CSV table of C-alpha atoms and ligand atoms in Angstrom, one decimal:
chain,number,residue,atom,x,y,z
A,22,UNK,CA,-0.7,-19.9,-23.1
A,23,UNK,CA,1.8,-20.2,-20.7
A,24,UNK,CA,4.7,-18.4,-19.1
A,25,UNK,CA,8.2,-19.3,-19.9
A,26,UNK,CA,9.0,-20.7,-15.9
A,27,UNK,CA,12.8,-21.0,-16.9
A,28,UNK,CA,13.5,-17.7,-18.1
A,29,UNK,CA,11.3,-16.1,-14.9
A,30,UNK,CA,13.2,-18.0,-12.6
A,31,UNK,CA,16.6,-16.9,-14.2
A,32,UNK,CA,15.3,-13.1,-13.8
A,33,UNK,CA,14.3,-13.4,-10.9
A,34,UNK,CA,17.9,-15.2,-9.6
A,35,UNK,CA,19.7,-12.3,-11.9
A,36,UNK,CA,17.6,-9.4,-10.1
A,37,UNK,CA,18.4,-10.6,-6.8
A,38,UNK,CA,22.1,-10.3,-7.3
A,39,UNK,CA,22.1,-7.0,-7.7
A,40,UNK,CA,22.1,-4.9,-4.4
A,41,UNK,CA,23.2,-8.5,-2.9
A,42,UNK,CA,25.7,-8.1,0.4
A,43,UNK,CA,27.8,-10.2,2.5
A,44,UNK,CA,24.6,-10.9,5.1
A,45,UNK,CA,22.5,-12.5,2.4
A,46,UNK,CA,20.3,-9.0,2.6
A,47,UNK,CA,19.7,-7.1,-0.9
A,48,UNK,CA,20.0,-3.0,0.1
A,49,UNK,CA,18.3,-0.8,-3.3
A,50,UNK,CA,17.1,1.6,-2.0
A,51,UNK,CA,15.5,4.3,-4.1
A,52,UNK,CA,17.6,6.4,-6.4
A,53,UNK,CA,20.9,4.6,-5.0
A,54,UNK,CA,23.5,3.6,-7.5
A,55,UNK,CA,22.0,-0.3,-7.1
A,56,UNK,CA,18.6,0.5,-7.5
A,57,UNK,CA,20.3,2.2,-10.9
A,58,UNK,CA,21.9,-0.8,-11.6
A,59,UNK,CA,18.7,-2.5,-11.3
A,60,UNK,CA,16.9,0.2,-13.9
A,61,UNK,CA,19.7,-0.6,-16.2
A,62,UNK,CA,19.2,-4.7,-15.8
A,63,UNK,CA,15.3,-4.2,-16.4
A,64,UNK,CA,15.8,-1.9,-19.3
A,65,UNK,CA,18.0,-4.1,-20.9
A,66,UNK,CA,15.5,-7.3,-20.5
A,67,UNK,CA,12.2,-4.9,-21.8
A,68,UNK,CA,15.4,-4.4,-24.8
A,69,UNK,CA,15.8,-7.8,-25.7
A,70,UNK,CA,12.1,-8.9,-25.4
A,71,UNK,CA,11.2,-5.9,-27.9
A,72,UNK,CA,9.4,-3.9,-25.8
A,73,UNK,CA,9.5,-0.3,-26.0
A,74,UNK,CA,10.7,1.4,-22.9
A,75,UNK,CA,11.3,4.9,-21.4
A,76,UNK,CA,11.1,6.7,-18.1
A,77,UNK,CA,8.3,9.3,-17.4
A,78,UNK,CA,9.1,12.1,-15.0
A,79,UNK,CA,9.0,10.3,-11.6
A,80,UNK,CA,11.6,8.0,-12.4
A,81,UNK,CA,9.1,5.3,-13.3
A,82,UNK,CA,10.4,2.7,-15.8
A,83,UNK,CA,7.5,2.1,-18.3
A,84,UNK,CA,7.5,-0.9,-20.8
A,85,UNK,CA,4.7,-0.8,-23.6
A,86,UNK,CA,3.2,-2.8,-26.1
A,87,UNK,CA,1.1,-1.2,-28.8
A,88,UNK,CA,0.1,-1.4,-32.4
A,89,UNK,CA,-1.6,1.2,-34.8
A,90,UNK,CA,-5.2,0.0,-34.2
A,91,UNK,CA,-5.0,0.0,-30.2
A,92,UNK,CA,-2.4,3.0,-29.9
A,93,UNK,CA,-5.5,5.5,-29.2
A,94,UNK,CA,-7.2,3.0,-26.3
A,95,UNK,CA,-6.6,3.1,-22.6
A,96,UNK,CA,-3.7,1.1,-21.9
A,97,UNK,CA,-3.7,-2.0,-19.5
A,98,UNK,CA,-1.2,-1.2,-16.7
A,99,UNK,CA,0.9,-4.3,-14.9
A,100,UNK,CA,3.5,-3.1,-12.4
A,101,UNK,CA,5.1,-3.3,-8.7
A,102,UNK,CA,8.4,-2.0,-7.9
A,103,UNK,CA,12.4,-3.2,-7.8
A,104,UNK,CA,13.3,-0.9,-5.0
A,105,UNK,CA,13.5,-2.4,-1.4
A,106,UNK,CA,13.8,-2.1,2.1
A,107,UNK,CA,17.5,-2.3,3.6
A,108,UNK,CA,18.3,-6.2,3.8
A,109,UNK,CA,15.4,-7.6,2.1
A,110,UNK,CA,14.8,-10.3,0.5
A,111,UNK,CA,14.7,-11.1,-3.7
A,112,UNK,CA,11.1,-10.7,-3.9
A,113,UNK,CA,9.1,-8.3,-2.9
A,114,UNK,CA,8.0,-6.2,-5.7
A,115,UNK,CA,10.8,-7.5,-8.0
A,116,UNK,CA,8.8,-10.5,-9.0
A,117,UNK,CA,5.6,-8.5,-9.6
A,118,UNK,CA,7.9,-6.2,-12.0
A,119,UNK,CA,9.4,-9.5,-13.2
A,120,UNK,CA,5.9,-11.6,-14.1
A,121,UNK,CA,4.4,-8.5,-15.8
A,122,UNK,CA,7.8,-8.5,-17.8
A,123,UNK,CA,7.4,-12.2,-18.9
A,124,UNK,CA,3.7,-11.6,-19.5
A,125,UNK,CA,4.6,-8.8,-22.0
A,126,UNK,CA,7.4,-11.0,-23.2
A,127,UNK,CA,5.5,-13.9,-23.9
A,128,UNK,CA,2.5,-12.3,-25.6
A,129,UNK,CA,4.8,-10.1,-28.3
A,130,UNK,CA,6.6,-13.6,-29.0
A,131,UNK,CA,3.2,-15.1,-29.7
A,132,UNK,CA,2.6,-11.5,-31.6
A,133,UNK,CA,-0.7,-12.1,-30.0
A,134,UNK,CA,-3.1,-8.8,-30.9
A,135,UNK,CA,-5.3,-7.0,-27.9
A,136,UNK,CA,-7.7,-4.5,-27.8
A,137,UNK,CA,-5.4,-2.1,-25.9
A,138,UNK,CA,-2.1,-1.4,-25.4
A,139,UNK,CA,-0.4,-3.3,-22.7
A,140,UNK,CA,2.1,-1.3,-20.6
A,141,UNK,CA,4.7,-2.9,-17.4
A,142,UNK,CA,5.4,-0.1,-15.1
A,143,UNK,CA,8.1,-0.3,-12.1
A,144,UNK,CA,7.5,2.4,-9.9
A,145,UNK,CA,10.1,4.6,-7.8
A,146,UNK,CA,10.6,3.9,-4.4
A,147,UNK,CA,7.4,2.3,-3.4
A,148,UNK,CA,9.2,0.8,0.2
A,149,UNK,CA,9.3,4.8,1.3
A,150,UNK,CA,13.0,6.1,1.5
A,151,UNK,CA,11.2,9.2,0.7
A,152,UNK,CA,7.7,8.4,2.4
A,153,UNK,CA,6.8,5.8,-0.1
A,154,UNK,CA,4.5,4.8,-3.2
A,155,UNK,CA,6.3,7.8,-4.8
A,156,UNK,CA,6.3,6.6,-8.2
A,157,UNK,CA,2.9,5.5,-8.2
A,158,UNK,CA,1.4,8.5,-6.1
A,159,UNK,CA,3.3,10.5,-9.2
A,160,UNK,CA,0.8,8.4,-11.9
A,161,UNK,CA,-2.6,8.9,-9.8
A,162,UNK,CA,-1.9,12.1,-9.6
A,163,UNK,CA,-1.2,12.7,-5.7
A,164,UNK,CA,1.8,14.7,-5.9
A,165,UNK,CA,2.0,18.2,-5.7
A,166,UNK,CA,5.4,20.8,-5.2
A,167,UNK,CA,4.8,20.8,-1.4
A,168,UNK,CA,5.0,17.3,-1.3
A,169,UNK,CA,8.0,17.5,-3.3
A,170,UNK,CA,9.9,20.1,-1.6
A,171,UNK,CA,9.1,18.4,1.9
A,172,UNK,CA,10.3,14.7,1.0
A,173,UNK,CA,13.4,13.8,2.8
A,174,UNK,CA,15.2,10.9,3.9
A,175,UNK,CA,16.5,9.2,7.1
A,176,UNK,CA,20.0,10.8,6.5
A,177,UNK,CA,18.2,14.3,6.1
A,178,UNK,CA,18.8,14.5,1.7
A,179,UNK,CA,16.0,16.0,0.3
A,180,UNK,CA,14.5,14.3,-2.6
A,181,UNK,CA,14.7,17.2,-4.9
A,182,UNK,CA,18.6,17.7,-4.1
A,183,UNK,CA,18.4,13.7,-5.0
A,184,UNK,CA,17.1,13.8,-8.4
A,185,UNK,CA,19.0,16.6,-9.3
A,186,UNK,CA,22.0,14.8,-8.5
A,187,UNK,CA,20.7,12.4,-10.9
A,188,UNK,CA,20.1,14.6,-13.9
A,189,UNK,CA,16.5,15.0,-13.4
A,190,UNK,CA,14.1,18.0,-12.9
A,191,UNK,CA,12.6,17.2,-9.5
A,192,UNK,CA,8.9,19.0,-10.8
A,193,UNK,CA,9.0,17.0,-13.6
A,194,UNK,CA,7.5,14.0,-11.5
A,195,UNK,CA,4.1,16.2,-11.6
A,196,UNK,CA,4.5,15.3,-15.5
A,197,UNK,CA,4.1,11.8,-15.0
A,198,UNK,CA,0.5,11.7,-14.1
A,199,UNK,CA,-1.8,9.7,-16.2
A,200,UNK,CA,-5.6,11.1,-17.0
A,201,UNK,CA,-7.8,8.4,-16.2
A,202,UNK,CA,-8.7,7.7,-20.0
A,203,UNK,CA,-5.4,6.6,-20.5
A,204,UNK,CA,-5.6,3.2,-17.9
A,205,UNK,CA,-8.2,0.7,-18.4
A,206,UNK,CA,-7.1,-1.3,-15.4
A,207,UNK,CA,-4.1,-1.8,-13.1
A,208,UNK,CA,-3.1,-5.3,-12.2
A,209,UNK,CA,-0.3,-5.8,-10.1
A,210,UNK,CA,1.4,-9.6,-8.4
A,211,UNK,CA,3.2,-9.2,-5.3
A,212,UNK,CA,3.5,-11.5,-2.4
A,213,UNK,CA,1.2,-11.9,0.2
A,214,UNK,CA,4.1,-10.9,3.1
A,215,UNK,CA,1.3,-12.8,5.4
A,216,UNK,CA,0.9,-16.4,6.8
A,217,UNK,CA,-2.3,-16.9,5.5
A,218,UNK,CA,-2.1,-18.8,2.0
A,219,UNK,CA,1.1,-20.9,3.6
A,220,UNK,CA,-1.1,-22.3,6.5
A,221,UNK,CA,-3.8,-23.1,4.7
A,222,UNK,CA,-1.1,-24.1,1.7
A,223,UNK,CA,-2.9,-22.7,-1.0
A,224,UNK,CA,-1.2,-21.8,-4.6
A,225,UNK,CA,-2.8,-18.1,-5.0
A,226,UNK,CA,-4.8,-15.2,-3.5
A,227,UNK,CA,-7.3,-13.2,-5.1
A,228,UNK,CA,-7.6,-9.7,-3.4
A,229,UNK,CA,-10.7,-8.2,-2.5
A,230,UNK,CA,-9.4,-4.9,-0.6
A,231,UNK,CA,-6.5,-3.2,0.2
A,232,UNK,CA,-6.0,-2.4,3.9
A,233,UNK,CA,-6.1,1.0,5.0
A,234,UNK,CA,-4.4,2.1,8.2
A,235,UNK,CA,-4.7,5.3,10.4
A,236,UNK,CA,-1.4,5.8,12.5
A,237,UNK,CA,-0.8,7.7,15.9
A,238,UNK,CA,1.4,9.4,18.1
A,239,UNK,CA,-0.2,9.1,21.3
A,240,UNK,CA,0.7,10.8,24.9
A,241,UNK,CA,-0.5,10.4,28.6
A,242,UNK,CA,1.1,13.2,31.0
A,243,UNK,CA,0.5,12.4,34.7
A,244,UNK,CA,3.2,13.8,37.4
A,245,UNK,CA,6.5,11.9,37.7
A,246,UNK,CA,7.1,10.9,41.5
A,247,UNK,CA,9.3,9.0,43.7
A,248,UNK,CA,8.5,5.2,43.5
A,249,UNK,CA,9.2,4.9,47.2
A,250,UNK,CA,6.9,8.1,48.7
A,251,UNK,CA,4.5,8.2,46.7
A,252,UNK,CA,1.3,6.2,47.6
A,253,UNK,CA,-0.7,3.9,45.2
A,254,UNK,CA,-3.4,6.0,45.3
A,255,UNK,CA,-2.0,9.3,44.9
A,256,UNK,CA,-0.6,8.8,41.5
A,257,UNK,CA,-0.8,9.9,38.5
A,258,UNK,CA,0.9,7.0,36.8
A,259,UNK,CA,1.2,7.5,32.7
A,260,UNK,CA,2.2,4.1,32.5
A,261,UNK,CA,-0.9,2.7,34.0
A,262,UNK,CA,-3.1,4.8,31.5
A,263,UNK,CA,-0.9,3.0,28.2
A,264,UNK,CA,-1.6,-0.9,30.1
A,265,UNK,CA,-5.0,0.3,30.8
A,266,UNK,CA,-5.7,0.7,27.0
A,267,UNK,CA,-3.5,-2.6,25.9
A,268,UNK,CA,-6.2,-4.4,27.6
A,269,UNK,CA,-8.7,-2.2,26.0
A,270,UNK,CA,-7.9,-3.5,22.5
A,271,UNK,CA,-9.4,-6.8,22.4
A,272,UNK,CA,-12.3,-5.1,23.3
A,273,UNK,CA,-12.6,-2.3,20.9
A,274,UNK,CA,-12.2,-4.7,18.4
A,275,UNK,CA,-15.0,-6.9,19.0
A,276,UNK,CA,-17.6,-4.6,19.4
A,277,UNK,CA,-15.7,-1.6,17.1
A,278,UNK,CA,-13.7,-4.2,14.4
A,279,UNK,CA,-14.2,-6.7,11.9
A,280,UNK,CA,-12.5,-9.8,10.9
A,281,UNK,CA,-10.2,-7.7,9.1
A,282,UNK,CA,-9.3,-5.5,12.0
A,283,UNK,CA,-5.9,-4.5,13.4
A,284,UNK,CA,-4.8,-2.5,16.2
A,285,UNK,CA,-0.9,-2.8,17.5
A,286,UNK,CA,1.3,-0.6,19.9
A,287,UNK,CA,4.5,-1.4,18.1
A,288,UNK,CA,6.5,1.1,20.2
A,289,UNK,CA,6.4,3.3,23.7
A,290,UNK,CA,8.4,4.8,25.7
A,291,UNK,CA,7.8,5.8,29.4
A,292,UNK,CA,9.1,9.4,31.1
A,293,UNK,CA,12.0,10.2,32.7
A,294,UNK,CA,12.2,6.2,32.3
A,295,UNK,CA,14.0,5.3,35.7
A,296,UNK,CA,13.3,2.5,37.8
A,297,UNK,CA,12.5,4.1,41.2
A,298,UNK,CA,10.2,6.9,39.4
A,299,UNK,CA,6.7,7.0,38.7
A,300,UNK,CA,6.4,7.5,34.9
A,301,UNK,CA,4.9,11.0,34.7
A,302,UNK,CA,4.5,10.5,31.2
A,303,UNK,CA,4.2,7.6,28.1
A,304,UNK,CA,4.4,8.4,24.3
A,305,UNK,CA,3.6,5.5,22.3
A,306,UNK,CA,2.0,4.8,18.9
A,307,UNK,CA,-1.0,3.4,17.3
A,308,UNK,CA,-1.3,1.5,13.8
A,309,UNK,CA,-4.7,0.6,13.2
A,310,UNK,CA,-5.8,-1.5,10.0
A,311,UNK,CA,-9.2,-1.8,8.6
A,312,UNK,CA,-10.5,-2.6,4.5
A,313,UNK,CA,-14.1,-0.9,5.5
A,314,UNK,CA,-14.1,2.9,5.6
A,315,UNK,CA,-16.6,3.3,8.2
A,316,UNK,CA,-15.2,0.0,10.3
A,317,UNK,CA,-11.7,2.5,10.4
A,318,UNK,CA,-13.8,5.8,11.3
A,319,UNK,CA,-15.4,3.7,14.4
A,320,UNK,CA,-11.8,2.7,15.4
A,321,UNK,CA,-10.6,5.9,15.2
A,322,UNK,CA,-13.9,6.9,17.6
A,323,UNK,CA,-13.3,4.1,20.3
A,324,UNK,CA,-9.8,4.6,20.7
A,325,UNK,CA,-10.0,8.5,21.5
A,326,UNK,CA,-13.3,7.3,23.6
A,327,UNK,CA,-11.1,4.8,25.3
A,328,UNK,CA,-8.3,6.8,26.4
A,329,UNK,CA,-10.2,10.0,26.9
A,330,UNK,CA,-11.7,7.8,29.7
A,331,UNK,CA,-9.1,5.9,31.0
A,332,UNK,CA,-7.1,9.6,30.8
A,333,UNK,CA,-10.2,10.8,33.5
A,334,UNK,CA,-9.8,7.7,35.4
A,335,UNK,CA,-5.8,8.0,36.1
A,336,UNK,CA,-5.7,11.9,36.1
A,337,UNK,CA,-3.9,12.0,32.9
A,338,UNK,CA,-3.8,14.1,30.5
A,339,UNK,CA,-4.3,12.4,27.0
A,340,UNK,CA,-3.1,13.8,23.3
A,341,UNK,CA,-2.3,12.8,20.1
A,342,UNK,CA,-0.9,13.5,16.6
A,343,UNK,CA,-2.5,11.9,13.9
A,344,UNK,CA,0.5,10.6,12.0
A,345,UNK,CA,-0.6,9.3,8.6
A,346,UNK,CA,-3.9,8.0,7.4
A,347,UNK,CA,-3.9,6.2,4.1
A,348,UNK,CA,-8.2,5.2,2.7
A,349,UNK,CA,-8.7,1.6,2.4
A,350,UNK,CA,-9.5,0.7,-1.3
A,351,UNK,CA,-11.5,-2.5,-2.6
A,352,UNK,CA,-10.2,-4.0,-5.9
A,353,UNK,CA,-12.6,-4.0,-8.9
A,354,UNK,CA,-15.2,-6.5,-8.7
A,355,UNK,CA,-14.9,-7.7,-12.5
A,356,UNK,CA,-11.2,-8.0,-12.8
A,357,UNK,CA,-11.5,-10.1,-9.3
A,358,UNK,CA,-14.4,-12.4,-11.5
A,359,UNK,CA,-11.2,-12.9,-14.2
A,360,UNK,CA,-8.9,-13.2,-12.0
A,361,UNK,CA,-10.9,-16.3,-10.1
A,362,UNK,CA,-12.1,-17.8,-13.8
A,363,UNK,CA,-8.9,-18.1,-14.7
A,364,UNK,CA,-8.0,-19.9,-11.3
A,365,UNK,CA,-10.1,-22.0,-11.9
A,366,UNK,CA,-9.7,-22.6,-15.5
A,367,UNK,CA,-5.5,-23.2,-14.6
A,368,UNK,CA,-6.7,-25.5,-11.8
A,369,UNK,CA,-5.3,-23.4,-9.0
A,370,UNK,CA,-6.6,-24.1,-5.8
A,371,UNK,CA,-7.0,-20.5,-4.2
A,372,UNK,CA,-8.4,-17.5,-2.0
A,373,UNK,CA,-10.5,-14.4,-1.8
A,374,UNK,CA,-8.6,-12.3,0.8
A,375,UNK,CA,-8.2,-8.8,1.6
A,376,UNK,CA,-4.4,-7.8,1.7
A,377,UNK,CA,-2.9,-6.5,5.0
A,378,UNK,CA,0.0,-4.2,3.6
A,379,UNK,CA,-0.4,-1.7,1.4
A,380,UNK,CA,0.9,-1.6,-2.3
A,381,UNK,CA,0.9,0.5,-5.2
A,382,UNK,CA,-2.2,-0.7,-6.3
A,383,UNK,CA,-4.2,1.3,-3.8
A,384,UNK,CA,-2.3,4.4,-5.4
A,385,UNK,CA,-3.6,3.7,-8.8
A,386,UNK,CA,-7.1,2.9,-7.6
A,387,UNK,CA,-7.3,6.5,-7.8
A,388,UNK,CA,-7.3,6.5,-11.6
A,389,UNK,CA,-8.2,3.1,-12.1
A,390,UNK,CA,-9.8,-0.3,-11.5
A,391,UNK,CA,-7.4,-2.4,-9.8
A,392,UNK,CA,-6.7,-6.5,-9.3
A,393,UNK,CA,-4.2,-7.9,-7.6
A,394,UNK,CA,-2.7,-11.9,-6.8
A,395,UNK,CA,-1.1,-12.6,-4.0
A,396,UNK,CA,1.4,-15.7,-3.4
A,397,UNK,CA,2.2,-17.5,-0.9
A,398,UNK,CA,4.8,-15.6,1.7
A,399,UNK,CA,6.7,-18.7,3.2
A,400,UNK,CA,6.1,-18.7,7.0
A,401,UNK,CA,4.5,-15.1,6.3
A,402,UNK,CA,8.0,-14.0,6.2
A,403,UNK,CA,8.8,-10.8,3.9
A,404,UNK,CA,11.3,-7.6,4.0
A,405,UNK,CA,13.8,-10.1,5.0
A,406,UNK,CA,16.8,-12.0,3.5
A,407,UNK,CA,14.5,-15.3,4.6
A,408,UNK,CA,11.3,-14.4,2.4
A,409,UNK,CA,10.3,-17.1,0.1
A,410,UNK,CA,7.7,-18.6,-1.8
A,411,UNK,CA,7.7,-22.1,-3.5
A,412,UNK,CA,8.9,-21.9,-7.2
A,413,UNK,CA,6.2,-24.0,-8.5
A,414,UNK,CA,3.9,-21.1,-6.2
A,415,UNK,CA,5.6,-18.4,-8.9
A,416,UNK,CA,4.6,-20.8,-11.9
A,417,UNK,CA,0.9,-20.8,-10.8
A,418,UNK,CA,0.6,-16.9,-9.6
A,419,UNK,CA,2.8,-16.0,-13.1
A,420,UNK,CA,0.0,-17.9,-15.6
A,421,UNK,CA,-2.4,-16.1,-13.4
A,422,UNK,CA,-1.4,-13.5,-14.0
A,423,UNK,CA,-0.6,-14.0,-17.7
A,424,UNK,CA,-4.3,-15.6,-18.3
A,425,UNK,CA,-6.1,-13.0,-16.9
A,426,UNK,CA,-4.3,-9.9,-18.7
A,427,UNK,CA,-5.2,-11.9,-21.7
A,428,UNK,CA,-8.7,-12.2,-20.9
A,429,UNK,CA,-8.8,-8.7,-19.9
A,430,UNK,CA,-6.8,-7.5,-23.3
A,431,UNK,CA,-9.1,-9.0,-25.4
A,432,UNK,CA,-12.4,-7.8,-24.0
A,433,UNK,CA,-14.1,-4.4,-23.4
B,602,LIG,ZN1,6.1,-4.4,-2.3
């Protein structure tokens, strides 16, 4: 069986009009009347394809398939997300919604039976206007009313004040989480927002673990002092202390990393910050990456090693603020075996890979066995007006996809 390519590629042209702005960029943003205009486009397509639809209490828009002999089994669970960033790109969690429509859409036209009921899910704002993977964090059950209450955005408007602008009971989104018997599995297409499967120009990725991340706000205090009076050896240069570790972090990651290791200062900013000063103090942060639990716990332990001693060496002071920390999560070992039959079987020349960014997926691997495909991000390029992959790319991740949620439908 096969996906319909021309009607996917219409969706996925008709999605990314919606939202679309003079600089090419598409802005739906959570809860924003675009993003509702999206809702209403999907609902419409689940409509016409004869799939029942309805929205559970986070917002989530949830298309399922059933009949009376599989209505009692755990369902099989295919979603992403149709939010996005501000000026992104057309597809970024839209085609992972839009692939799991036209699987669904395909197999009630071949009024193909399966053991258990198939259900799409978008989720609400997975790209984090409110601190991300809401609508997914709602299903796994990781919400509670203090994350509720304390969820606001950029322009300071809480997310409860949101829904309730938008007819909804804000506690209701604690309604929306799913037992575990009720999910067999949780599959989920989304592209790879990496270089990896363009350079080595491969059709598809297979992933083996989601990336989990520790993030942190770190500061060196040492004494601000004139840049003329004060000698070399006499100061107590924060600056220094934040070069010191950049050099560091080639080291910590061979004898502290893996392959699959990351470690960036993506922003810092030096104290009073005038040219004829000695910095008397840095803040800057950490984003370290990992898929191995214990591989992220040793990071954790060289870094504050690291600048604990370089802090001693340069008569710093060093602190930091643990920012977020989100657990690295492998994908299920037998829906990755299906996943790569299938590849095979649909001739698909492709690759085992951990994925670098996180997704809903690792949310629902809380509840769940999880698989996910990756296609190829053009140039690596993603939440940007230029991200791309090959249409012939989407053919091959789309029967994937298809094929395997078949497979998986019609076996224990
Ligand atoms: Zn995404």
């Amino acid at each position: 069986m096969t996906i319909n390519f021309e009607r996917l590629k219409a969706n996925i042209n008709e999605l990314a009009q919606i939202g679309k702005q003079e600089d090419g960029g598409i802005y739906r943003m959570a809860f924003t009347p675009k993003e509702y205009e999206a809702r209403a486009w999907l609902e419409n397509q689940l409509c016409q394809g004869n799939i029942d639809c309805h929205w559970d209490g986070a917002l989530n828009i949830i298309g399922r398939i059933a009949d009376d002999k599989n209505e009692k089994q755990p369902a099989i669970l295919i979603g992403s997300h149709i939010d996005t960033v501000p000026n992104a790109g057309a597809l970024d969690g839209a085609l992972g919604v839009l692939v799991g429509l036209e699987c669904l859409t395909r197999i009630k036209e071949e009024k193909l039976t399966t053991k258990f009921p198939l259900e799409l899910l978008a989720f609400s704002d997975e790209e984090g206007r409110f601190g991300g993977m809401f609508g997914s964090r709602a299903v796994s059950g990781q919400l509670n009313p203090g994350i509720l209450e304390e969820s606001i955005d950029l322009d300071g408007q809480a997310l409860v004040d949101v829904l309730k602008d938008l007819g909804h009971d804000p506690y209701q989104a604690l309604d929306a989480s799913r037992p575990n018997e009720t999910v067999k599995c949780y599959l989920e297409l989304h592209i790879e927002q990496g270089p990896v499967l363009d350079v080595e120009d491969l059709s598809v990725g297979i992933v083996s673990d989601i990336t989990g991340l520790f993030k942190w706000q770190v500061q060196l205090t040492g004494a601000a002092n004139h840049a003329g009076t004060t000698p070399m050896d006499l100061r107590k240069d924060a600056f220094m202390g934040l070069a010191d570790f950049a050099h560091e972090i080639p080291r910590i990651i061979d004898e502290n990393g893996s392959e699959a290791s990351r470690l960036t200062v993506g922003n810092a900013t030096l104290y009073p910050g005038s040219a004829n000063t000695v910095p008397g103090k840095v803040e800057f942060s950490i984003d370290a990456r990992d898929v191995n639990p214990e591989v992220l716990k040793e990071l954790k332990t060289a870094c504050r090693k690291t600048l604990s001693a370089i802090a001693r060496r340069r008569g710093l002071q060093f602190d930091f603020t643990e920012v977020s920390v989100i657990e690295p999560v492998a994908c299920d070992d037998h829906i990755q075996k299906s996943i790569e039959k299938q590849a095979k079987k649909l001739n698909q020349r492709y690759k085992i890979m951990p994925s670098g960014a996180a997704h809903d997926a690792q949310m629902m691997a809380k509840i769940a066995p999880i698989g996910m495909i990756f296609v190829p991000s053009k140039n690596g390029i993603s939440h940007s007006p230029h991200e791309w992959t090959d249409w012939h790319h989407i053919e091959q991740g789309a029967n994937l996809m298809l094929n395997t949620l078949i497979e998986l439908s019609q076996n224990d």
